[in-house]
mmCIF file of C-alpha atoms in Angstrom:
data_model
loop_
_atom_site.group_PDB
_atom_site.id
_atom_site.type_symbol
_atom_site.label_atom_id
_atom_site.label_comp_id
_atom_site.label_asym_id
_atom_site.label_seq_id
_atom_site.Cartn_x
_atom_site.Cartn_y
_atom_site.Cartn_z
ATOM 1 C CA MET I 1 -3.799 -13.221 -19.464
ATOM 2 C CA GLN I 2 -2.214 -12.730 -16.062
ATOM 3 C CA THR I 3 -4.403 -13.637 -13.090
ATOM 4 C CA LEU I 4 -4.457 -12.014 -9.670
ATOM 5 C CA SER I 5 -3.200 -15.227 -8.059
ATOM 6 C CA ALA I 6 0.008 -14.855 -10.075
ATOM 7 C CA VAL I 7 0.582 -11.255 -8.964
ATOM 8 C CA THR I 8 3.171 -10.608 -6.247
ATOM 9 C CA ALA I 9 2.184 -8.281 -3.415
ATOM 10 C CA ILE I 10 4.761 -5.876 -1.993
ATOM 11 C CA ILE I 11 4.018 -4.516 1.468
ATOM 12 C CA LEU I 12 5.828 -1.341 2.517
ATOM 13 C CA ALA I 13 6.759 -2.089 6.119
ATOM 14 C CA GLY I 14 9.909 -0.072 6.728
ATOM 15 C CA GLY I 15 8.605 3.158 8.263
ATOM 16 C CA LEU I 16 10.093 4.578 11.443
ATOM 17 C CA GLY I 17 6.697 5.229 13.027
ATOM 18 C CA THR I 18 8.007 8.222 14.983
ATOM 19 C CA ARG I 19 4.534 9.693 15.644
ATOM 20 C CA LEU I 20 3.457 6.405 17.224
ATOM 21 C CA ARG I 21 6.456 5.955 19.542
ATOM 22 C CA SER I 22 4.578 7.254 22.581
ATOM 23 C CA VAL I 23 2.314 4.170 22.507
ATOM 24 C CA VAL I 24 4.318 1.620 20.456
ATOM 25 C CA VAL I 25 7.887 1.724 21.726
ATOM 26 C CA ASP I 26 9.376 -1.730 21.253
ATOM 27 C CA ARG I 27 8.466 -2.734 17.693
ATOM 28 C CA PRO I 28 7.961 -1.348 14.183
ATOM 29 C CA LYS I 29 4.511 0.206 13.806
ATOM 30 C CA VAL I 30 3.396 -2.480 11.316
ATOM 31 C CA LEU I 31 3.636 -4.963 14.205
ATOM 32 C CA ALA I 32 1.617 -2.770 16.566
ATOM 33 C CA GLU I 33 -1.052 -4.965 18.127
ATOM 34 C CA VAL I 34 -4.658 -4.364 17.118
ATOM 35 C CA ASN I 35 -7.086 -6.496 19.085
ATOM 36 C CA GLY I 36 -4.293 -8.814 20.138
ATOM 37 C CA ARG I 37 -2.642 -9.400 16.763
ATOM 38 C CA PRO I 38 -0.041 -7.569 14.659
ATOM 39 C CA PHE I 39 -1.537 -5.010 12.283
ATOM 40 C CA LEU I 40 0.131 -6.674 9.289
ATOM 41 C CA THR I 41 -1.995 -9.798 9.757
ATOM 42 C CA TYR I 42 -5.064 -7.893 8.547
ATOM 43 C CA LEU I 43 -3.306 -7.086 5.256
ATOM 44 C CA LEU I 44 -2.034 -10.636 4.840
ATOM 45 C CA HIS I 45 -5.516 -12.079 5.326
ATOM 46 C CA GLN I 46 -6.853 -9.615 2.749
ATOM 47 C CA ILE I 47 -4.222 -10.822 0.273
ATOM 48 C CA ALA I 48 -4.897 -14.483 1.053
ATOM 49 C CA GLU I 49 -8.661 -14.083 0.669
ATOM 50 C CA ALA I 50 -8.062 -12.691 -2.836
ATOM 51 C CA GLY I 51 -6.179 -15.877 -3.760
ATOM 52 C CA MET I 52 -2.760 -14.258 -3.938
ATOM 53 C CA GLN I 53 0.164 -16.556 -3.207
ATOM 54 C CA ARG I 54 3.311 -14.400 -2.793
ATOM 55 C CA ALA I 55 4.196 -11.299 -0.815
ATOM 56 C CA VAL I 56 7.411 -9.367 -0.269
ATOM 57 C CA PHE I 57 7.937 -7.189 2.796
ATOM 58 C CA CYS I 58 9.997 -4.032 2.322
ATOM 59 C CA THR I 59 11.456 -3.731 5.810
ATOM 60 C CA GLY I 60 13.573 -1.105 7.539
ATOM 61 C CA TYR I 61 13.309 -0.056 11.178
ATOM 62 C CA LEU I 62 13.586 -3.124 13.484
ATOM 63 C CA GLN I 63 13.315 -5.263 10.347
ATOM 64 C CA GLU I 64 14.354 -8.494 12.059
ATOM 65 C CA GLN I 65 11.165 -8.396 14.127
ATOM 66 C CA VAL I 66 8.966 -8.601 11.030
ATOM 67 C CA GLN I 67 10.780 -11.681 9.746
ATOM 68 C CA GLU I 68 10.675 -13.295 13.187
ATOM 69 C CA ALA I 69 6.935 -12.660 13.402
ATOM 70 C CA PHE I 70 5.969 -14.166 10.027
ATOM 71 C CA GLY I 71 8.780 -16.358 8.732
ATOM 72 C CA SER I 72 8.409 -17.745 5.216
ATOM 73 C CA GLN I 73 4.647 -18.302 5.118
ATOM 74 C CA TYR I 74 1.461 -16.915 6.620
ATOM 75 C CA ALA I 75 -2.165 -17.847 5.844
ATOM 76 C CA GLY I 76 -0.968 -19.758 2.793
ATOM 77 C CA VAL I 77 0.974 -16.788 1.384
ATOM 78 C CA GLN I 78 4.667 -17.362 0.661
ATOM 79 C CA LEU I 79 6.749 -14.543 2.152
ATOM 80 C CA SER I 80 10.127 -13.041 1.342
ATOM 81 C CA TYR I 81 11.927 -9.934 2.568
ATOM 82 C CA SER I 82 13.696 -6.939 1.072
ATOM 83 C CA PRO I 83 15.488 -5.172 3.960
ATOM 84 C CA GLU I 84 16.769 -1.620 3.556
ATOM 85 C CA LEU I 85 20.360 -1.071 4.691
ATOM 86 C CA THR I 86 19.788 2.684 4.511
ATOM 87 C CA PRO I 87 16.427 4.503 4.276
ATOM 88 C CA LEU I 88 15.220 4.504 0.668
ATOM 89 C CA GLY I 89 11.737 5.986 0.921
ATOM 90 C CA THR I 90 8.705 4.221 -0.503
ATOM 91 C CA GLY I 91 9.889 4.443 -4.116
ATOM 92 C CA GLY I 92 13.445 3.354 -3.393
ATOM 93 C CA ALA I 93 12.242 0.445 -1.262
ATOM 94 C CA LEU I 94 9.943 -0.708 -4.058
ATOM 95 C CA ARG I 95 12.735 -0.486 -6.613
ATOM 96 C CA GLN I 96 14.999 -2.611 -4.426
ATOM 97 C CA ALA I 97 12.247 -5.196 -3.888
ATOM 98 C CA MET I 98 11.823 -5.736 -7.620
ATOM 99 C CA GLN I 99 14.657 -8.281 -7.515
ATOM 100 C CA GLU I 100 12.167 -10.499 -5.646
ATOM 101 C CA VAL I 101 9.388 -10.031 -8.230
ATOM 102 C CA THR I 102 8.723 -11.724 -11.571
ATOM 103 C CA SER I 103 5.024 -10.937 -12.126
ATOM 104 C CA GLU I 104 4.173 -8.368 -14.826
ATOM 105 C CA THR I 105 1.979 -6.448 -12.372
ATOM 106 C CA VAL I 106 2.618 -5.763 -8.698
ATOM 107 C CA LEU I 107 0.111 -5.108 -5.917
ATOM 108 C CA VAL I 108 1.651 -2.546 -3.565
ATOM 109 C CA MET I 109 0.231 -1.959 -0.072
ATOM 110 C CA ASN I 110 1.170 0.508 2.638
ATOM 111 C CA GLY I 111 1.890 -1.581 5.713
ATOM 112 C CA ASP I 112 0.394 0.934 8.162
ATOM 113 C CA SER I 113 -3.084 1.370 6.657
ATOM 114 C CA PHE I 114 -6.028 -0.833 5.745
ATOM 115 C CA CYS I 115 -8.911 -0.273 3.344
ATOM 116 C CA GLU I 116 -11.967 -2.499 3.226
ATOM 117 C CA ALA I 117 -11.943 -3.615 -0.376
ATOM 118 C CA ASN I 118 -12.453 -6.622 -2.584
ATOM 119 C CA LEU I 119 -9.053 -7.006 -4.226
ATOM 120 C CA LYS I 120 -10.569 -9.183 -6.954
ATOM 121 C CA ASP I 121 -12.889 -6.316 -7.937
ATOM 122 C CA PHE I 122 -9.912 -3.943 -7.857
ATOM 123 C CA TRP I 123 -8.016 -6.296 -10.160
ATOM 124 C CA GLU I 124 -10.947 -6.528 -12.602
ATOM 125 C CA ALA I 125 -11.240 -2.738 -12.743
ATOM 126 C CA HIS I 126 -7.492 -2.464 -13.353
ATOM 127 C CA GLN I 127 -7.680 -4.958 -16.212
ATOM 128 C CA GLN I 128 -10.534 -3.020 -17.833
ATOM 129 C CA GLY I 129 -8.446 0.130 -17.642
ATOM 130 C CA TYR I 130 -5.830 -1.307 -19.976
ATOM 131 C CA GLU I 131 -7.688 -0.962 -23.311
ATOM 132 C CA GLY I 132 -4.428 -1.793 -25.035
ATOM 133 C CA HIS I 133 -2.366 0.691 -23.011
ATOM 134 C CA GLU I 134 -0.283 0.010 -19.900
ATOM 135 C CA VAL I 135 -1.877 1.536 -16.809
ATOM 136 C CA GLY I 136 -1.295 1.848 -13.099
ATOM 137 C CA THR I 137 -4.292 1.956 -10.776
ATOM 138 C CA LEU I 138 -4.444 3.557 -7.337
ATOM 139 C CA MET I 139 -7.196 2.629 -4.924
ATOM 140 C CA LEU I 140 -8.950 5.726 -3.611
ATOM 141 C CA THR I 141 -11.290 6.008 -0.652
ATOM 142 C CA HIS I 142 -13.720 8.765 0.323
ATOM 143 C CA VAL I 143 -13.231 10.575 3.642
ATOM 144 C CA SER I 144 -15.020 13.455 5.328
ATOM 145 C CA ASN I 145 -11.811 15.435 5.813
ATOM 146 C CA THR I 146 -9.017 15.259 3.246
ATOM 147 C CA GLY I 147 -6.723 17.686 5.068
ATOM 148 C CA ARG I 148 -4.666 15.076 6.909
ATOM 149 C CA TYR I 149 -4.069 13.015 3.768
ATOM 150 C CA GLY I 150 -4.243 15.270 0.727
ATOM 151 C CA ALA I 151 -6.974 14.970 -1.892
ATOM 152 C CA VAL I 152 -6.816 13.159 -5.245
ATOM 153 C CA GLN I 153 -8.725 14.585 -8.212
ATOM 154 C CA VAL I 154 -10.013 12.095 -10.805
ATOM 155 C CA SER I 155 -11.648 12.648 -14.200
ATOM 156 C CA GLU I 156 -15.032 11.180 -15.160
ATOM 157 C CA THR I 157 -13.172 8.484 -17.097
ATOM 158 C CA GLY I 158 -11.027 7.495 -14.085
ATOM 159 C CA ASP I 159 -7.762 9.215 -14.967
ATOM 160 C CA ILE I 160 -5.949 10.875 -12.056
ATOM 161 C CA LEU I 161 -5.707 14.616 -12.634
ATOM 162 C CA SER I 162 -3.849 15.875 -9.587
ATOM 163 C CA PHE I 163 -2.628 15.236 -6.057
ATOM 164 C CA ALA I 164 -3.142 17.911 -3.392
ATOM 165 C CA GLU I 165 -0.727 18.228 -0.490
ATOM 166 C CA LYS I 166 -1.835 17.738 3.106
ATOM 167 C CA SER I 167 -3.463 20.952 4.332
ATOM 168 C CA ASN I 168 -5.804 22.507 6.872
ATOM 169 C CA SER I 169 -8.720 21.823 4.547
ATOM 170 C CA GLN I 170 -11.832 20.338 6.159
ATOM 171 C CA GLU I 171 -13.341 19.326 2.816
ATOM 172 C CA PRO I 172 -14.608 15.815 2.019
ATOM 173 C CA GLY I 173 -13.107 14.033 -0.954
ATOM 174 C CA TRP I 174 -11.080 11.151 -2.344
ATOM 175 C CA ILE I 175 -7.699 10.217 -0.896
ATOM 176 C CA ASN I 176 -4.980 7.709 -1.696
ATOM 177 C CA ALA I 177 -5.917 4.474 0.143
ATOM 178 C CA GLY I 178 -2.370 3.054 -0.025
ATOM 179 C CA ILE I 179 -3.133 0.111 -2.354
ATOM 180 C CA TYR I 180 -1.844 0.124 -5.938
ATOM 181 C CA LEU I 181 -1.674 -2.131 -8.986
ATOM 182 C CA LEU I 182 1.424 -1.078 -10.926
ATOM 183 C CA PRO I 183 3.262 -2.473 -13.947
ATOM 184 C CA ARG I 184 6.568 -4.070 -13.063
ATOM 185 C CA ARG I 185 8.157 -2.131 -15.910
ATOM 186 C CA TRP I 186 7.181 1.181 -14.333
ATOM 187 C CA LEU I 187 8.798 0.245 -11.041
ATOM 188 C CA LEU I 188 11.957 -0.940 -12.785
ATOM 189 C CA SER I 189 12.251 2.562 -14.303
ATOM 190 C CA LEU I 190 12.837 4.071 -10.849
ATOM 191 C CA PRO I 191 16.452 4.885 -9.935
ATOM 192 C CA GLU I 192 18.297 2.187 -8.008
ATOM 193 C CA ASP I 193 19.762 2.736 -4.545
ATOM 194 C CA LYS I 194 18.312 6.232 -4.288
ATOM 195 C CA PRO I 195 15.849 7.529 -1.675
ATOM 196 C CA ILE I 196 12.647 8.574 -3.433
ATOM 197 C CA SER I 197 9.032 9.050 -2.389
ATOM 198 C CA LEU I 198 6.510 7.177 -4.495
ATOM 199 C CA GLU I 199 3.691 9.473 -3.393
ATOM 200 C CA ARG I 200 5.412 12.865 -3.628
ATOM 201 C CA GLU I 201 8.008 12.393 -6.361
ATOM 202 C CA VAL I 202 6.855 9.537 -8.600
ATOM 203 C CA PHE I 203 3.057 9.499 -8.859
ATOM 204 C CA PRO I 204 2.805 13.138 -10.012
ATOM 205 C CA THR I 205 5.158 12.393 -12.944
ATOM 206 C CA TRP I 206 2.926 9.500 -14.035
ATOM 207 C CA ILE I 207 -0.172 11.703 -14.420
ATOM 208 C CA GLY I 208 -1.206 11.644 -18.063
ATOM 209 C CA HIS I 209 0.725 8.437 -18.721
ATOM 210 C CA GLY I 210 -1.825 5.843 -17.658
ATOM 211 C CA LEU I 211 -2.254 6.566 -13.930
ATOM 212 C CA ARG I 212 -5.844 5.846 -12.937
ATOM 213 C CA GLY I 213 -7.970 5.919 -9.800
ATOM 214 C CA TYR I 214 -10.310 3.210 -8.537
ATOM 215 C CA GLN I 215 -12.955 4.792 -6.296
ATOM 216 C CA ASN I 216 -13.670 2.341 -3.498
ATOM 217 C CA GLN I 217 -16.389 2.945 -0.902
ATOM 218 C CA GLY I 218 -14.980 0.702 1.870
ATOM 219 C CA ARG I 219 -13.919 1.962 5.297
ATOM 220 C CA PHE I 220 -10.321 3.114 5.733
ATOM 221 C CA ILE I 221 -8.000 3.265 8.747
ATOM 222 C CA ASP I 222 -4.326 3.997 9.305
ATOM 223 C CA ILE I 223 -2.283 3.623 12.477
ATOM 224 C CA GLY I 224 0.108 6.512 11.946
ATOM 225 C CA THR I 225 -0.869 8.484 15.063
ATOM 226 C CA PRO I 226 -1.829 7.477 18.607
ATOM 227 C CA GLU I 227 -5.383 8.645 17.896
ATOM 228 C CA SER I 228 -5.820 6.618 14.703
ATOM 229 C CA TYR I 229 -4.101 3.616 16.301
ATOM 230 C CA ALA I 230 -6.633 3.722 19.133
ATOM 231 C CA ALA I 231 -9.443 3.991 16.573
ATOM 232 C CA ALA I 232 -8.144 0.886 14.780
ATOM 233 C CA GLN I 233 -9.076 -1.297 17.741
ATOM 234 C CA LEU I 234 -12.768 -0.465 17.273
ATOM 235 C CA PHE I 235 -12.507 -0.454 13.462
ATOM 236 C CA PHE I 236 -11.590 -4.142 13.332
ATOM 237 C CA LYS I 237 -14.000 -5.162 16.072
ATOM 238 C CA ASN I 238 -16.754 -3.991 13.735
#
C-alpha cells in the first residue's frame, strides 16, 4: 500500500495576486512575508512534518523568484518546478505538473492559504474512503461566513453533494480549505495545455464519481486580500 511519505505534493503558486498588489508589490503573493518569512514556508513545514519528501511548485507570475527563494530542497523536502509559459488556471497547471509526478496519489495545496491540519490524519481518512473504489478527498474547514468562499455541501457518509458560488451570504458552513488528495489518473484525464479551473470547472464534474470531503476543525487563513494578509501575521503568532 502506498504511504504518505511516497506521495508527491503539488503546490499551486502561480497566481497573479492582483488584490494584494497594494501591499505586496515586488514579489508573487506566495512569497509575501508573514512574520518575517515567506508564506510558502508554512506549507513546506506542514509537508515536512507529515514525512513527505517531494514537492512540485506550479509557478507563474514572477516564477523565478520562487525558485531563487527555495532552490532544490527545503526542510528536507526535495523541490522541483513546473513553470507556466502562459496562464493555465489551477487545473491546467496541475495537468502540466504531472510530468514531474510518479506517485499514484497527489497532495495538492493552494499556495496562498493555510489550514491547521494533521496531514497524516487526512491521509488515513482518504485511505478509508477507498473501500475498493478510487476516490478524491478535499479538505474542508468550517467558517462563520461562507459568502467570500462559497459553501460545500457534504452527505452524512462524506460524499460531496454540491459547491455553492461565492455570494453575499452570511451563513456559517463548510468551505474548500485548498488541500486535496487526488488520484494521479484523475489529473492525467484533464486536457493538456488548456486553461481550466480545478475549482469551478473540474470538481463539479467529479461529484458522484468518488469526490469526498474531509471535515477538519483546524483554523484557516488565506492571504488573498490586504485584510486577510494582515490577519495572517497574528494567525501564525498564535
